[in-house]
Short mmCIF file of C-alpha atoms and ligand atoms in Angstrom, two decimals:
data_model
loop_
_atom_site.label_atom_id
_atom_site.label_comp_id
_atom_site.label_asym_id
_atom_site.label_seq_id
_atom_site.Cartn_x
_atom_site.Cartn_y
_atom_site.Cartn_z
CA MET A 1 3.38 -8.77 -26.60
CA ASP A 2 4.32 -5.06 -26.62
CA PHE A 3 6.44 -3.77 -23.80
CA GLN A 4 6.74 -0.31 -25.31
CA LEU A 5 5.10 2.58 -23.51
CA THR A 6 3.26 5.07 -25.77
CA GLU A 7 4.20 8.71 -26.18
CA GLU A 8 1.25 9.55 -23.94
CA HIS A 9 2.42 7.17 -21.20
CA LEU A 10 5.90 8.65 -21.28
CA MET A 11 4.42 12.18 -21.09
CA ILE A 12 2.32 11.25 -18.01
CA GLN A 13 5.30 9.52 -16.38
CA LYS A 14 7.37 12.66 -16.89
CA ALA A 15 4.65 15.00 -15.62
CA ALA A 16 4.33 12.87 -12.44
CA ARG A 17 8.15 12.75 -12.02
CA ASP A 18 8.47 16.54 -12.46
CA PHE A 19 5.64 17.13 -10.00
CA ALA A 20 7.23 14.86 -7.41
CA ILE A 21 10.60 16.44 -7.71
CA ASN A 22 9.45 20.03 -7.84
CA GLU A 23 6.40 20.02 -5.54
CA LEU A 24 6.75 17.03 -3.18
CA LEU A 25 10.46 16.66 -2.49
CA PRO A 26 10.85 20.07 -0.84
CA GLY A 27 9.36 19.64 2.60
CA VAL A 28 8.85 15.90 2.50
CA ILE A 29 11.14 15.30 5.49
CA GLU A 30 9.40 18.04 7.47
CA ARG A 31 5.93 16.74 6.67
CA ASP A 32 6.98 13.28 7.73
CA GLU A 33 8.48 14.52 10.98
CA HIS A 34 5.53 16.65 11.94
CA GLN A 35 2.79 14.45 10.49
CA LYS A 36 1.69 17.29 8.25
CA PHE A 37 -0.89 16.52 5.56
CA PRO A 38 0.36 17.71 2.10
CA ALA A 39 -2.77 19.81 1.55
CA GLU A 40 -1.35 22.27 -0.97
CA GLN A 41 0.33 19.53 -2.91
CA VAL A 42 -2.85 17.42 -3.03
CA LYS A 43 -4.77 20.41 -4.35
CA LYS A 44 -2.22 20.77 -7.16
CA LEU A 45 -2.43 17.00 -7.86
CA GLY A 46 -6.13 17.53 -8.37
CA GLU A 47 -5.72 20.53 -10.65
CA LEU A 48 -3.35 18.41 -12.77
CA GLY A 49 -5.88 15.58 -13.06
CA PHE A 50 -4.03 13.07 -10.94
CA LEU A 51 -6.92 12.52 -8.51
CA GLY A 52 -9.38 11.33 -11.18
CA MET A 53 -6.99 9.84 -13.64
CA MET A 54 -9.19 7.02 -14.98
CA VAL A 55 -12.51 8.80 -14.71
CA SER A 56 -14.20 9.75 -17.96
CA PRO A 57 -13.83 13.45 -18.97
CA LYS A 58 -17.67 13.44 -18.94
CA TYR A 59 -17.38 13.43 -15.11
CA GLY A 60 -14.35 15.72 -14.92
CA GLY A 61 -11.67 13.02 -15.04
CA ALA A 62 -8.54 12.70 -17.17
CA GLY A 63 -9.84 9.69 -19.08
CA LEU A 64 -6.56 7.85 -18.90
CA ASP A 65 -5.89 4.13 -18.72
CA ALA A 66 -4.72 2.06 -15.75
CA ILE A 67 -1.19 1.78 -17.20
CA SER A 68 -0.89 5.60 -16.87
CA TYR A 69 -2.08 5.29 -13.28
CA VAL A 70 0.64 2.75 -12.44
CA LEU A 71 3.31 4.97 -14.05
CA ALA A 72 2.14 8.12 -12.15
CA MET A 73 1.74 6.23 -8.89
CA GLU A 74 5.36 4.90 -9.14
CA GLU A 75 6.76 8.36 -9.76
CA ILE A 76 4.85 10.09 -6.97
CA SER A 77 5.61 7.24 -4.51
CA LYS A 78 9.37 7.41 -5.19
CA ILE A 79 9.33 10.76 -3.46
CA ASP A 80 6.27 10.92 -1.18
CA ALA A 81 4.16 7.84 -0.35
CA SER A 82 2.02 10.00 1.97
CA ALA A 83 0.80 11.97 -1.02
CA SER A 84 0.46 8.84 -3.22
CA VAL A 85 -1.81 7.13 -0.85
CA VAL A 86 -4.26 10.07 -1.07
CA MET A 87 -4.06 9.70 -4.86
CA SER A 88 -4.53 5.94 -4.69
CA VAL A 89 -7.58 6.00 -2.38
CA ASN A 90 -9.27 8.84 -4.31
CA ASN A 91 -8.66 7.22 -7.77
CA SER A 92 -9.14 3.54 -7.07
CA LEU A 93 -11.37 3.18 -3.99
CA VAL A 94 -13.64 6.16 -4.35
CA CYS A 95 -13.81 7.45 -7.95
CA TRP A 96 -13.72 4.03 -9.60
CA GLY A 97 -16.44 2.57 -7.43
CA LEU A 98 -18.70 5.58 -7.96
CA GLU A 99 -18.17 5.70 -11.65
CA THR A 100 -18.67 1.94 -12.11
CA PHE A 101 -21.63 1.34 -9.77
CA GLY A 102 -23.09 4.77 -8.94
CA THR A 103 -26.29 6.31 -10.30
CA GLU A 104 -26.18 9.26 -12.67
CA GLU A 105 -27.27 11.56 -9.79
CA GLN A 106 -24.54 10.20 -7.49
CA LYS A 107 -21.93 10.72 -10.22
CA GLN A 108 -22.99 14.35 -10.84
CA LYS A 109 -23.20 15.15 -7.16
CA TYR A 110 -20.11 13.32 -5.82
CA LEU A 111 -17.91 11.98 -8.62
CA VAL A 112 -17.45 15.28 -10.44
CA PRO A 113 -15.95 17.20 -7.48
CA LEU A 114 -13.94 14.13 -6.46
CA ALA A 115 -12.46 13.54 -9.93
CA THR A 116 -11.59 17.21 -10.39
CA GLY A 117 -9.95 17.31 -6.98
CA GLN A 118 -12.25 20.00 -5.53
CA ILE A 119 -12.78 17.46 -2.68
CA ILE A 120 -11.21 14.16 -1.67
CA GLY A 121 -12.83 11.01 -0.59
CA ALA A 122 -12.34 8.10 1.89
CA PHE A 123 -13.21 4.37 1.79
CA MET A 124 -14.50 2.99 5.09
CA LEU A 125 -14.47 -0.76 5.47
CA SER A 126 -12.06 -1.47 8.38
CA GLU A 127 -13.34 -1.51 11.91
CA PRO A 128 -11.82 -2.17 15.33
CA GLU A 129 -12.80 -5.83 14.93
CA ALA A 130 -13.14 -6.19 11.18
CA GLY A 131 -9.84 -5.84 9.38
CA SER A 132 -8.83 -8.87 7.25
CA ASP A 133 -12.14 -10.49 8.28
CA ALA A 134 -14.06 -7.84 6.44
CA THR A 135 -17.41 -9.58 6.48
CA SER A 136 -17.68 -9.12 10.25
CA GLN A 137 -18.98 -5.58 10.02
CA ARG A 138 -20.41 -4.22 13.29
CA THR A 139 -21.39 -0.84 11.88
CA THR A 140 -25.12 -0.97 11.19
CA ALA A 141 -27.22 0.74 8.54
CA GLU A 142 -30.76 0.27 9.71
CA ASP A 143 -33.38 0.56 6.99
CA ARG A 144 -35.83 3.34 8.03
CA GLY A 145 -37.85 3.65 4.85
CA ASP A 146 -36.54 6.73 3.10
CA HIS A 147 -33.17 6.68 4.87
CA TYR A 148 -30.63 4.45 6.63
CA LEU A 149 -29.71 5.07 10.28
CA LEU A 150 -25.97 4.62 10.49
CA ASN A 151 -24.18 3.68 13.75
CA GLY A 152 -20.67 2.42 14.36
CA THR A 153 -16.95 3.11 14.22
CA LYS A 154 -14.53 2.87 11.35
CA ASN A 155 -10.73 2.51 11.92
CA TRP A 156 -7.51 3.34 10.11
CA ILE A 157 -9.25 5.62 7.64
CA THR A 158 -6.94 7.20 5.09
CA ASN A 159 -8.00 10.81 4.40
CA GLY A 160 -10.13 10.39 7.60
CA ASN A 161 -10.15 14.10 8.43
CA SER A 162 -9.45 15.66 5.03
CA ALA A 163 -12.10 13.80 3.03
CA SER A 164 -15.55 15.41 2.56
CA VAL A 165 -17.21 12.29 1.11
CA TYR A 166 -17.02 8.75 2.44
CA LEU A 167 -18.01 5.39 1.04
CA VAL A 168 -19.09 3.49 4.16
CA MET A 169 -19.76 -0.21 4.42
CA ALA A 170 -22.34 -1.21 6.99
CA GLN A 171 -24.51 -4.19 7.94
CA THR A 172 -28.25 -3.89 7.16
CA HIS A 173 -29.30 -7.57 7.39
CA PRO A 174 -26.95 -9.31 9.84
CA GLU A 175 -28.65 -12.68 9.27
CA LYS A 176 -27.46 -12.51 5.60
CA GLY A 177 -23.70 -12.15 6.40
CA SER A 178 -21.74 -10.67 3.53
CA LYS A 179 -24.94 -10.35 1.48
CA GLY A 180 -26.53 -8.09 4.09
CA ILE A 181 -23.90 -5.30 3.76
CA ASN A 182 -24.55 -1.97 2.03
CA THR A 183 -22.16 0.74 0.85
CA LEU A 184 -23.55 4.24 1.64
CA ILE A 185 -22.24 7.62 0.47
CA VAL A 186 -21.90 9.67 3.60
CA GLU A 187 -20.98 13.38 3.75
CA LYS A 188 -18.56 14.59 6.49
CA ASN A 189 -20.97 17.34 7.50
CA MET A 190 -24.00 15.04 8.07
CA PRO A 191 -25.12 15.31 11.72
CA GLY A 192 -23.78 12.47 13.87
CA VAL A 193 -20.37 12.16 12.09
CA THR A 194 -17.39 12.57 14.45
CA ILE A 195 -13.72 12.41 13.54
CA GLY A 196 -11.51 10.56 16.02
CA ALA A 197 -7.93 11.33 16.94
CA LYS A 198 -5.20 11.21 14.28
CA GLU A 199 -3.07 8.02 14.39
CA ASN A 200 0.68 8.52 15.19
CA LYS A 201 2.12 6.18 12.63
CA LEU A 202 5.42 4.53 11.82
CA GLY A 203 5.30 5.54 8.13
CA ILE A 204 3.27 7.51 5.63
CA ARG A 205 3.16 10.06 8.46
CA GLY A 206 2.04 12.91 6.21
CA SER A 207 -1.18 11.04 5.49
CA ASP A 208 -4.24 11.67 7.53
CA THR A 209 -5.33 8.46 9.26
CA HIS A 210 -8.23 8.65 11.71
CA SER A 211 -11.00 6.61 13.19
CA VAL A 212 -14.48 7.99 12.29
CA MET A 213 -17.63 7.47 14.40
CA PHE A 214 -21.25 7.52 13.26
CA GLN A 215 -24.04 8.10 15.71
CA ASP A 216 -27.59 7.98 14.36
CA VAL A 217 -26.52 9.46 11.04
CA LYS A 218 -29.46 9.71 8.64
CA VAL A 219 -28.24 8.74 5.21
CA PRO A 220 -30.82 9.16 2.39
CA LYS A 221 -31.74 5.92 0.58
CA GLU A 222 -30.56 7.43 -2.74
CA ASN A 223 -27.01 7.42 -1.28
CA ARG A 224 -26.83 3.62 -1.33
CA ILE A 225 -24.56 2.23 -4.12
CA GLY A 226 -26.13 -0.61 -6.07
CA GLU A 227 -28.89 -2.95 -4.98
CA ASP A 228 -29.67 -3.75 -1.36
CA GLY A 229 -26.94 -6.14 -0.11
CA PHE A 230 -24.38 -5.25 -2.78
CA GLY A 231 -22.03 -3.52 -0.34
CA PHE A 232 -19.56 -6.33 0.27
CA LYS A 233 -19.18 -7.25 -3.37
CA PHE A 234 -18.80 -3.58 -4.11
CA ALA A 235 -15.91 -3.45 -1.53
CA MET A 236 -14.18 -6.49 -2.92
CA LYS A 237 -14.42 -5.43 -6.55
CA THR A 238 -13.17 -1.93 -5.66
CA LEU A 239 -10.33 -3.27 -3.59
CA ALA A 240 -9.12 -5.44 -6.54
CA GLY A 241 -8.37 -2.15 -8.36
CA GLY A 242 -7.13 -0.50 -5.19
CA ARG A 243 -4.54 -3.23 -4.90
CA ILE A 244 -3.07 -2.18 -8.24
CA GLY A 245 -2.66 1.32 -6.79
CA ILE A 246 -0.96 0.10 -3.63
CA ALA A 247 1.20 -2.37 -5.61
CA SER A 248 2.34 0.62 -7.65
CA GLN A 249 2.92 2.64 -4.55
CA ALA A 250 5.18 -0.22 -3.20
CA LEU A 251 6.92 -0.35 -6.58
CA GLY A 252 7.65 3.44 -6.35
CA ILE A 253 8.89 3.23 -2.76
CA ALA A 254 11.26 0.39 -3.85
CA SER A 255 12.50 2.18 -6.99
CA GLY A 256 12.94 5.46 -5.11
CA ALA A 257 15.16 3.66 -2.54
CA TYR A 258 17.04 1.80 -5.24
CA GLU A 259 17.80 5.00 -7.17
CA LEU A 260 19.17 6.61 -4.00
CA ALA A 261 21.30 3.58 -3.18
CA LEU A 262 22.67 3.45 -6.72
CA LYS A 263 23.56 7.13 -6.59
CA TYR A 264 25.16 6.88 -3.19
CA SER A 265 27.16 3.77 -4.15
CA ARG A 266 28.82 5.85 -6.92
CA GLU A 267 29.69 8.71 -4.60
CA ARG A 268 30.86 6.95 -1.39
CA LYS A 269 34.35 5.57 -1.31
CA ALA A 270 35.62 2.80 0.99
CA PHE A 271 38.80 0.72 0.92
CA GLY A 272 40.18 2.94 -1.82
CA LYS A 273 37.31 2.78 -4.35
CA GLU A 274 33.66 3.68 -4.90
CA ILE A 275 31.52 1.20 -2.99
CA SER A 276 29.71 0.42 -6.28
CA GLN A 277 32.98 -1.31 -7.27
CA HIS A 278 32.70 -3.83 -4.39
CA GLN A 279 30.94 -6.97 -5.34
CA ALA A 280 28.98 -7.00 -2.00
CA ILE A 281 27.25 -3.82 -3.14
CA GLN A 282 27.04 -4.83 -6.80
CA PHE A 283 25.04 -8.00 -5.90
CA LYS A 284 22.68 -5.98 -3.73
CA LEU A 285 22.05 -3.51 -6.57
CA ALA A 286 21.55 -6.40 -9.08
CA ASP A 287 19.01 -8.08 -6.80
CA MET A 288 17.19 -4.77 -6.15
CA ALA A 289 16.93 -3.99 -9.87
CA THR A 290 15.70 -7.49 -10.69
CA ARG A 291 12.98 -7.58 -8.03
CA ILE A 292 11.82 -4.05 -8.92
CA GLU A 293 11.55 -5.03 -12.58
CA ALA A 294 9.48 -8.10 -11.66
CA SER A 295 7.23 -5.95 -9.49
CA ARG A 296 6.76 -3.41 -12.28
CA LEU A 297 5.81 -6.12 -14.78
CA LEU A 298 3.20 -7.49 -12.34
CA CYS A 299 1.69 -4.10 -11.77
CA LEU A 300 1.58 -3.34 -15.50
CA LYS A 301 0.08 -6.72 -16.29
CA ALA A 302 -2.70 -6.15 -13.72
CA ALA A 303 -3.32 -2.71 -15.16
CA TRP A 304 -3.31 -4.07 -18.72
CA GLU A 305 -5.96 -6.69 -17.73
CA LYS A 306 -8.04 -3.90 -16.12
CA ASP A 307 -7.77 -1.79 -19.28
CA HIS A 308 -8.88 -4.82 -21.38
CA HIS A 309 -11.85 -5.53 -19.12
CA LEU A 310 -10.46 -8.92 -18.04
CA ASP A 311 -10.71 -10.25 -14.49
CA TYR A 312 -7.73 -8.72 -12.62
CA THR A 313 -8.47 -9.99 -9.10
CA LEU A 314 -5.68 -12.56 -9.19
CA SER A 315 -3.08 -10.36 -10.92
CA SER A 316 -3.71 -7.41 -8.65
CA SER A 317 -3.21 -9.52 -5.52
CA MET A 318 -0.02 -11.02 -7.02
CA ALA A 319 1.27 -7.55 -7.84
CA LYS A 320 0.42 -6.31 -4.36
CA VAL A 321 1.98 -9.12 -2.35
CA PHE A 322 5.10 -9.20 -4.53
CA SER A 323 5.65 -5.43 -4.82
CA SER A 324 5.05 -4.77 -1.09
CA GLU A 325 7.50 -7.54 -0.09
CA THR A 326 9.98 -6.18 -2.60
CA ALA A 327 9.50 -2.68 -1.19
CA MET A 328 10.25 -3.88 2.36
CA TRP A 329 13.36 -5.80 1.20
CA VAL A 330 14.70 -3.16 -1.18
CA THR A 331 14.35 -0.30 1.28
CA THR A 332 16.04 -2.28 4.03
CA GLU A 333 18.92 -3.02 1.67
CA ALA A 334 19.05 0.59 0.56
CA VAL A 335 19.55 1.66 4.19
CA GLN A 336 22.33 -0.97 4.42
CA VAL A 337 24.09 0.35 1.32
CA HIS A 338 24.04 3.83 2.87
CA GLY A 339 25.49 2.48 6.19
CA GLY A 340 25.15 5.00 9.06
CA TYR A 341 23.86 7.72 6.68
CA GLY A 342 20.97 5.50 5.79
CA TYR A 343 19.80 5.63 9.38
CA VAL A 344 19.33 9.37 9.44
CA LYS A 345 16.53 11.40 7.91
CA GLU A 346 18.47 13.59 5.44
CA TYR A 347 19.14 10.61 3.19
CA HIS A 348 15.45 9.69 2.71
CA VAL A 349 15.97 5.92 2.70
CA GLU A 350 14.97 5.40 6.38
CA ARG A 351 11.59 7.15 5.59
CA LEU A 352 11.04 4.97 2.56
CA MET A 353 11.78 1.88 4.69
CA ARG A 354 9.18 3.00 7.26
CA ASP A 355 6.71 3.88 4.46
CA ALA A 356 7.19 0.48 2.79
CA LYS A 357 5.75 -1.44 5.74
CA ILE A 358 2.23 -0.24 5.34
CA THR A 359 2.03 -1.59 1.80
CA GLN A 360 2.08 -5.07 3.34
CA ILE A 361 -0.85 -4.17 5.62
CA TYR A 362 -3.44 -1.87 4.04
CA GLU A 363 -5.95 -2.80 1.28
CA GLY A 364 -5.50 -6.40 2.40
CA THR A 365 -2.47 -7.77 4.26
CA SER A 366 0.04 -9.99 2.49
CA GLU A 367 -1.84 -12.90 4.17
CA VAL A 368 -5.17 -11.71 2.62
CA GLN A 369 -3.50 -11.53 -0.78
CA ARG A 370 -2.31 -15.08 -0.42
CA ILE A 371 -5.85 -16.14 0.46
CA VAL A 372 -7.13 -14.48 -2.71
CA ILE A 373 -4.34 -15.96 -4.87
CA SER A 374 -4.57 -19.51 -3.46
CA ARG A 375 -8.43 -19.50 -3.73
CA SER A 376 -8.06 -18.48 -7.36
CA ILE A 377 -5.51 -21.11 -8.31
CA LEU A 378 -7.32 -23.85 -6.48
CA ALA A 379 -10.81 -22.97 -7.76
N1 CAA B 401 -15.10 -9.70 -6.58
C1 CAA B 401 -16.42 -10.03 -6.50
N2 CAA B 401 -16.99 -10.64 -5.46
C2 CAA B 401 -16.15 -11.10 -4.45
C3 CAA B 401 -14.75 -10.87 -4.52
C4 CAA B 401 -14.23 -10.11 -5.62
N3 CAA B 401 -12.96 -9.83 -5.76
N4 CAA B 401 -14.18 -11.40 -3.44
C5 CAA B 401 -15.20 -11.94 -2.74
N5 CAA B 401 -16.36 -11.77 -3.38
C6 CAA B 401 -17.71 -12.26 -2.99
C7 CAA B 401 -17.68 -13.78 -2.91
O1 CAA B 401 -17.89 -14.35 -4.18
C8 CAA B 401 -18.77 -14.02 -1.92
O2 CAA B 401 -20.04 -13.97 -2.65
P1 CAA B 401 -20.99 -15.22 -2.77
O3 CAA B 401 -21.37 -15.63 -1.32
O4 CAA B 401 -22.10 -14.78 -3.59
O5 CAA B 401 -20.17 -16.30 -3.40
C9 CAA B 401 -18.74 -12.89 -0.98
O6 CAA B 401 -18.04 -11.82 -1.67
C10 CAA B 401 -17.97 -13.19 0.32
O7 CAA B 401 -16.69 -13.62 -0.07
P2 CAA B 401 -15.84 -14.63 0.80
O8 CAA B 401 -16.69 -15.77 1.30
O9 CAA B 401 -14.64 -14.95 -0.05
O10 CAA B 401 -15.46 -13.75 2.03
P3 CAA B 401 -14.47 -14.01 3.21
O11 CAA B 401 -15.14 -13.57 4.44
O12 CAA B 401 -13.93 -15.42 3.17
O13 CAA B 401 -13.24 -12.98 2.97
C11 CAA B 401 -11.30 -11.93 2.06
C12 CAA B 401 -12.46 -12.93 1.86
C13 CAA B 401 -10.55 -12.01 0.76
C14 CAA B 401 -10.38 -12.32 3.21
C15 CAA B 401 -11.84 -10.49 2.26
O14 CAA B 401 -12.55 -10.34 3.49
C16 CAA B 401 -10.81 -9.43 2.17
O15 CAA B 401 -10.43 -9.03 1.08
N6 CAA B 401 -10.33 -8.93 3.38
C17 CAA B 401 -9.39 -7.80 3.41
C18 CAA B 401 -10.14 -6.49 3.46
C19 CAA B 401 -9.29 -5.34 3.02
O16 CAA B 401 -8.61 -5.36 2.00
N7 CAA B 401 -9.35 -4.27 3.78
C20 CAA B 401 -8.71 -3.03 3.41
C21 CAA B 401 -9.48 -1.90 3.91
S1 CAA B 401 -9.45 -0.51 2.88
C22 CAA B 401 -7.95 0.28 3.03
O17 CAA B 401 -7.02 -0.21 3.61
C23 CAA B 401 -7.93 1.61 2.37
C24 CAA B 401 -6.90 2.52 2.85
O18 CAA B 401 -7.14 3.26 3.76
C25 CAA B 401 -5.61 2.66 2.14
#
């Protein structure tokens, strides 16, 4: 067992850290406050290869492994989880699915601009009445010979307004349940696509979350991914990788809050000494560091399994549930270490605490992860 990162891993980690500090930190509070999408920063992330990290260079990607992806996601998320969710969705949910299951034509047309960051993508599974219960899709993709007629509404869509290409799950054969669902590649500018209002969220406020409506959208047959009825399996397989991304995002939020708490505890004095010299604070720091290390190991193990073409469904759900619960706990404790200062925006930890919450909800709630884990261990 080798816990050593390679030179290349360390280089990518440093590049992501430098980008986060130089490009994301300035303005992160303002973007959060005004719900401003980090458009310029996302463009630069694309230019640096962070939006198609694991895509083959043949399709414009950086050709890196999943370990590199975890390291980069952690660094970006320490500073700006609104930017890292764009990165996670584009890499894991959109590019990976297209590269793994798309046709050569679909890859040339859609994957290349997505992997090079010329455009960004969105993944559309959730609906007003189909969140955790993802098989209950109400959006329909009626087979009309050479095209599908798409009708329905998708909710909570990350990159909902900024994405140009969507992967949309919709029901074609309702009588077949999960086996009747298809995933279609839909372009934002196809007639019949309407973007709903932007959600006013608790956290990751810089990210662009919308509902998206489809009314009689004609989607060419060649835009279906995989065989007829493969759509639900496509979504589940894609989400298994997506969960490594969100677990790493949660890890980054936690380690960002921990680093701030550690620094503050060495600066702030109370009762005649630095608060880091009080055991009450030392125990908090020790617990934070331990839980973060456990999260990091789970994320890296899931990534390692992915890189070795092993089944990572169980490990990615374990990483996600543990890291997201760690993020919620660590960020709350980081606010506590900061006392009153932790409750105001300038010290960043209150934002990290708000951002942490979504990691327990999207790409499968903590309850969904426990369903996946318990099914796997009981199988
Ligand atoms: N890989 C391959 N196939 C899978 C699979 C996987 N990981 N998980 C399930 N399947 C298959 C099953 O084998 C089954 O196929 P068969 O009938 O051939 O056996 C089929 O899919 C249906 O599976 P289930 O019967 O297990 O389905 P279920 O209705 O019981 O639901 C669930 C299972 C795990 C709860 C699933 O619905 C789920 O993951 N829900 C959460 C959805 C989710 O994560 N949504 C996030 C939206 S995206 C998002 O948040 C992005 C963003 O913006 C950041």
